[in-house]
PDB file of N, CA and C in Angstrom:
ATOM      1  N   UNK A   1       1.138  -1.269  -0.184  1.00 89.00           N
ATOM      2  CA  UNK A   1      -0.802  -0.058   0.242  1.00 89.00           C
ATOM      3  C   UNK A   1       0.804   1.799   0.207  1.00 89.00           C
ATOM      4  N   UNK A   2       0.446   2.107  -0.836  1.00 92.00           N
ATOM      5  CA  UNK A   2       1.714   4.038  -0.738  1.00 92.00           C
ATOM      6  C   UNK A   2       1.322   3.988   0.639  1.00 92.00           C
ATOM      7  N   UNK A   3       2.740   5.044   0.882  1.00 92.00           N
ATOM      8  CA  UNK A   3       1.956   5.575   2.270  1.00 92.00           C
ATOM      9  C   UNK A   3       2.052   6.642   1.958  1.00 92.00           C
ATOM     10  N   UNK A   4       1.056   8.629   2.252  1.00 93.00           N
ATOM     11  CA  UNK A   4       1.510   9.548   2.327  1.00 93.00           C
ATOM     12  C   UNK A   4       2.455   9.773   3.637  1.00 93.00           C
ATOM     13  N   UNK A   5       3.335  10.352   2.854  1.00 90.00           N
ATOM     14  CA  UNK A   5       5.506  10.805   3.189  1.00 90.00           C
ATOM     15  C   UNK A   5       4.342  11.804   4.347  1.00 90.00           C
ATOM     16  N   UNK A   6       3.430  12.735   4.181  1.00 93.00           N
ATOM     17  CA  UNK A   6       4.293  13.564   5.601  1.00 93.00           C
ATOM     18  C   UNK A   6       3.747  12.575   7.190  1.00 93.00           C
ATOM     19  N   UNK A   7       2.635  11.184   6.745  1.00 95.00           N
ATOM     20  CA  UNK A   7       1.959  11.104   8.220  1.00 95.00           C
ATOM     21  C   UNK A   7       2.208   9.990   8.017  1.00 95.00           C
ATOM     22  N   UNK A   8       3.123   9.082   7.414  1.00 93.00           N
ATOM     23  CA  UNK A   8       3.471   7.558   7.490  1.00 93.00           C
ATOM     24  C   UNK A   8       2.423   6.390   6.917  1.00 93.00           C
ATOM     25  N   UNK A   9       1.063   7.762   6.937  1.00 94.00           N
ATOM     26  CA  UNK A   9      -0.329   7.175   6.954  1.00 94.00           C
ATOM     27  C   UNK A   9      -0.366   5.924   5.490  1.00 94.00           C
ATOM     28  N   UNK A  10      -0.893   4.785   5.835  1.00 94.00           N
ATOM     29  CA  UNK A  10      -0.986   4.062   4.785  1.00 94.00           C
ATOM     30  C   UNK A  10      -2.061   3.781   3.984  1.00 94.00           C
ATOM     31  N   UNK A  11      -2.316   4.097   3.228  1.00 94.00           N
ATOM     32  CA  UNK A  11      -3.540   4.572   2.241  1.00 94.00           C
ATOM     33  C   UNK A  11      -4.279   3.347   0.999  1.00 94.00           C
ATOM     34  N   UNK A  12      -5.083   2.460   0.804  1.00 95.00           N
ATOM     35  CA  UNK A  12      -5.624   2.245  -0.815  1.00 95.00           C
ATOM     36  C   UNK A  12      -4.994   2.648  -1.818  1.00 95.00           C
ATOM     37  N   UNK A  13      -4.796   1.764  -2.692  1.00 94.00           N
ATOM     38  CA  UNK A  13      -4.967   2.119  -4.057  1.00 94.00           C
ATOM     39  C   UNK A  13      -6.561   3.161  -4.520  1.00 94.00           C
ATOM     40  N   UNK A  14      -7.450   2.850  -4.720  1.00 96.00           N
ATOM     41  CA  UNK A  14      -8.376   2.843  -3.965  1.00 96.00           C
ATOM     42  C   UNK A  14      -7.953   4.660  -4.078  1.00 96.00           C
ATOM     43  N   UNK A  15      -8.321   5.243  -2.354  1.00 96.00           N
ATOM     44  CA  UNK A  15      -8.174   6.153  -1.363  1.00 96.00           C
ATOM     45  C   UNK A  15      -6.691   7.459  -2.114  1.00 96.00           C
ATOM     46  N   UNK A  16      -6.223   6.601  -3.338  1.00 96.00           N
ATOM     47  CA  UNK A  16      -4.666   7.550  -3.274  1.00 96.00           C
ATOM     48  C   UNK A  16      -6.066   8.248  -4.956  1.00 96.00           C
ATOM     49  N   UNK A  17      -6.133   7.215  -4.944  1.00 96.00           N
ATOM     50  CA  UNK A  17      -6.668   7.686  -6.966  1.00 96.00           C
ATOM     51  C   UNK A  17      -7.978   8.655  -6.259  1.00 96.00           C
ATOM     52  N   UNK A  18      -9.011   8.465  -5.384  1.00 97.00           N
ATOM     53  CA  UNK A  18      -9.933   9.105  -5.440  1.00 97.00           C
ATOM     54  C   UNK A  18      -9.678  10.892  -4.851  1.00 97.00           C
ATOM     55  N   UNK A  19      -8.453  10.724  -3.542  1.00 96.00           N
ATOM     56  CA  UNK A  19      -8.230  12.088  -3.023  1.00 96.00           C
ATOM     57  C   UNK A  19      -7.170  13.046  -4.483  1.00 96.00           C
ATOM     58  N   UNK A  20      -5.980  11.990  -5.772  1.00 96.00           N
ATOM     59  CA  UNK A  20      -6.693  12.428  -6.433  1.00 96.00           C
ATOM     60  C   UNK A  20      -7.404  13.629  -7.718  1.00 96.00           C
ATOM     61  N   UNK A  21      -7.666  12.389  -7.186  1.00 96.00           N
ATOM     62  CA  UNK A  21      -9.051  13.276  -8.735  1.00 96.00           C
ATOM     63  C   UNK A  21     -10.242  13.786  -7.859  1.00 96.00           C
ATOM     64  N   UNK A  22     -10.404  14.128  -6.397  1.00 97.00           N
ATOM     65  CA  UNK A  22     -10.469  15.203  -5.687  1.00 97.00           C
ATOM     66  C   UNK A  22      -9.085  17.131  -6.211  1.00 97.00           C
ATOM     67  N   UNK A  23      -8.349  16.092  -5.802  1.00 95.00           N
ATOM     68  CA  UNK A  23      -6.971  18.228  -6.157  1.00 95.00           C
ATOM     69  C   UNK A  23      -6.965  18.162  -7.559  1.00 95.00           C
ATOM     70  N   UNK A  24      -6.852  17.622  -8.728  1.00 93.00           N
ATOM     71  CA  UNK A  24      -6.937  18.037  -9.497  1.00 93.00           C
ATOM     72  C   UNK A  24      -8.813  18.557 -10.103  1.00 93.00           C
ATOM     73  N   UNK A  25     -10.005  17.918  -8.765  1.00 95.00           N
ATOM     74  CA  UNK A  25     -10.691  18.971  -9.840  1.00 95.00           C
ATOM     75  C   UNK A  25     -11.000  20.282  -8.741  1.00 95.00           C
ATOM     76  N   UNK A  26      -9.950  20.460  -7.966  1.00 94.00           N
ATOM     77  CA  UNK A  26      -9.816  21.799  -7.495  1.00 94.00           C
ATOM     78  C   UNK A  26      -9.246  22.392  -8.013  1.00 94.00           C
ATOM     79  N   UNK A  27      -8.408  21.442  -8.852  1.00 92.00           N
ATOM     80  CA  UNK A  27      -7.502  23.243  -9.693  1.00 92.00           C
ATOM     81  C   UNK A  27      -7.880  24.637 -10.603  1.00 92.00           C
ATOM     82  N   UNK A  28      -7.964  25.923 -10.120  1.00 93.00           N
ATOM     83  CA  UNK A  28      -8.338  26.360 -10.685  1.00 93.00           C
ATOM     84  C   UNK A  28      -8.754  26.745 -12.353  1.00 93.00           C
ATOM     85  N   UNK A  29      -7.390  25.993 -13.359  1.00 90.00           N
ATOM     86  CA  UNK A  29      -7.796  25.930 -14.427  1.00 90.00           C
ATOM     87  C   UNK A  29      -6.656  27.733 -14.710  1.00 90.00           C
ATOM     88  N   UNK A  30      -6.376  27.798 -14.278  1.00 91.00           N
ATOM     89  CA  UNK A  30      -5.404  29.309 -14.992  1.00 91.00           C
ATOM     90  C   UNK A  30      -4.474  29.249 -16.309  1.00 91.00           C
ATOM     91  N   UNK A  31      -4.206  30.186 -16.653  1.00 90.00           N
ATOM     92  CA  UNK A  31      -4.314  30.337 -18.000  1.00 90.00           C
ATOM     93  C   UNK A  31      -1.864  29.587 -17.826  1.00 90.00           C
ATOM     94  N   UNK A  32      -1.439  30.255 -17.556  1.00 87.00           N
ATOM     95  CA  UNK A  32      -0.529  29.942 -16.485  1.00 87.00           C
ATOM     96  C   UNK A  32       0.082  29.194 -15.390  1.00 87.00           C
ATOM     97  N   UNK A  33       0.827  28.394 -15.414  1.00 83.00           N
ATOM     98  CA  UNK A  33       1.310  26.614 -13.820  1.00 83.00           C
ATOM     99  C   UNK A  33       2.045  27.317 -12.768  1.00 83.00           C
ATOM    100  N   UNK A  34       2.139  27.349 -11.869  1.00 86.00           N
ATOM    101  CA  UNK A  34       3.885  28.143 -11.069  1.00 86.00           C
ATOM    102  C   UNK A  34       4.025  26.339 -10.374  1.00 86.00           C
ATOM    103  N   UNK A  35       5.274  26.896  -9.959  1.00 81.00           N
ATOM    104  CA  UNK A  35       5.269  25.683  -9.537  1.00 81.00           C
ATOM    105  C   UNK A  35       5.141  26.023  -8.183  1.00 81.00           C
ATOM    106  N   UNK A  36       5.184  26.585  -7.599  1.00 91.00           N
ATOM    107  CA  UNK A  36       3.984  27.377  -6.109  1.00 91.00           C
ATOM    108  C   UNK A  36       3.230  27.409  -6.198  1.00 91.00           C
ATOM    109  N   UNK A  37       2.579  26.646  -6.968  1.00 94.00           N
ATOM    110  CA  UNK A  37       0.922  25.890  -6.968  1.00 94.00           C
ATOM    111  C   UNK A  37       0.882  24.631  -5.569  1.00 94.00           C
ATOM    112  N   UNK A  38      -0.044  25.545  -4.511  1.00 94.00           N
ATOM    113  CA  UNK A  38      -0.183  24.468  -3.552  1.00 94.00           C
ATOM    114  C   UNK A  38      -1.612  22.901  -4.349  1.00 94.00           C
ATOM    115  N   UNK A  39      -2.192  23.046  -4.921  1.00 94.00           N
ATOM    116  CA  UNK A  39      -3.002  21.823  -6.029  1.00 94.00           C
ATOM    117  C   UNK A  39      -2.298  21.250  -6.730  1.00 94.00           C
ATOM    118  N   UNK A  40      -0.904  21.674  -7.186  1.00 93.00           N
ATOM    119  CA  UNK A  40      -0.080  21.217  -8.342  1.00 93.00           C
ATOM    120  C   UNK A  40       0.956  20.137  -7.488  1.00 93.00           C
ATOM    121  N   UNK A  41       1.025  20.978  -6.297  1.00 93.00           N
ATOM    122  CA  UNK A  41       2.006  19.804  -5.383  1.00 93.00           C
ATOM    123  C   UNK A  41       1.528  18.790  -4.638  1.00 93.00           C
ATOM    124  N   UNK A  42       0.285  19.425  -4.060  1.00 94.00           N
ATOM    125  CA  UNK A  42      -0.305  18.815  -3.805  1.00 94.00           C
ATOM    126  C   UNK A  42      -0.712  17.108  -4.528  1.00 94.00           C
ATOM    127  N   UNK A  43      -1.355  16.778  -5.770  1.00 94.00           N
ATOM    128  CA  UNK A  43      -0.747  16.301  -6.807  1.00 94.00           C
ATOM    129  C   UNK A  43       0.125  15.883  -7.524  1.00 94.00           C
ATOM    130  N   UNK A  44       1.218  16.647  -7.970  1.00 93.00           N
ATOM    131  CA  UNK A  44       2.277  15.581  -7.587  1.00 93.00           C
ATOM    132  C   UNK A  44       2.762  14.393  -6.653  1.00 93.00           C
ATOM    133  N   UNK A  45       2.717  15.054  -5.433  1.00 94.00           N
ATOM    134  CA  UNK A  45       2.286  14.181  -4.164  1.00 94.00           C
ATOM    135  C   UNK A  45       2.046  13.092  -3.949  1.00 94.00           C
ATOM    136  N   UNK A  46       0.623  12.721  -4.217  1.00 95.00           N
ATOM    137  CA  UNK A  46      -1.024  12.553  -3.893  1.00 95.00           C
ATOM    138  C   UNK A  46      -0.212  11.019  -5.517  1.00 95.00           C
ATOM    139  N   UNK A  47      -0.193  12.222  -6.387  1.00 95.00           N
ATOM    140  CA  UNK A  47       0.663  10.510  -8.192  1.00 95.00           C
ATOM    141  C   UNK A  47       2.035  10.331  -7.873  1.00 95.00           C
ATOM    142  N   UNK A  48       3.023  10.270  -6.866  1.00 94.00           N
ATOM    143  CA  UNK A  48       3.802  10.027  -6.929  1.00 94.00           C
ATOM    144  C   UNK A  48       3.806   8.991  -6.418  1.00 94.00           C
ATOM    145  N   UNK A  49       2.550   8.501  -4.784  1.00 93.00           N
ATOM    146  CA  UNK A  49       1.531   7.522  -4.208  1.00 93.00           C
ATOM    147  C   UNK A  49       1.921   6.276  -5.087  1.00 93.00           C
ATOM    148  N   UNK A  50       0.835   6.491  -5.946  1.00 90.00           N
ATOM    149  CA  UNK A  50       1.014   5.335  -6.939  1.00 90.00           C
ATOM    150  C   UNK A  50       2.226   4.392  -8.017  1.00 90.00           C
ATOM    151  N   UNK A  51       2.748   6.081  -8.497  1.00 89.00           N
ATOM    152  CA  UNK A  51       4.460   5.525  -9.060  1.00 89.00           C
ATOM    153  C   UNK A  51       5.316   4.659  -8.380  1.00 89.00           C
ATOM    154  N   UNK A  52       5.392   4.923  -6.786  1.00 80.00           N
ATOM    155  CA  UNK A  52       6.446   3.980  -5.922  1.00 80.00           C
ATOM    156  C   UNK A  52       5.736   3.835  -5.494  1.00 80.00           C
ATOM    157  N   UNK A  53       5.253   2.901  -6.245  1.00 66.00           N
ATOM    158  CA  UNK A  53       4.926   1.753  -5.191  1.00 66.00           C
ATOM    159  C   UNK A  53       4.676   0.713  -5.550  1.00 66.00           C
ATOM    160  N   UNK A  54       5.484  -0.176  -4.671  1.00 61.00           N
ATOM    161  CA  UNK A  54       7.019  -2.091  -5.034  1.00 61.00           C
ATOM    162  C   UNK A  54       6.516  -3.086  -5.607  1.00 61.00           C
TER     163      UNK A  54
END
């Protein structure tokens, strides 16, 4: 199971996918993306959980 890097909590793949969908749906669709955007950072952190599975 993937682990949330900020708390060490194990999370099911289904829950990770639900969270990623929720964060992506919160995107404001700005014309220009910024590396400082907390929504983009959260989406990246969550997506990495799926990529880093053993």
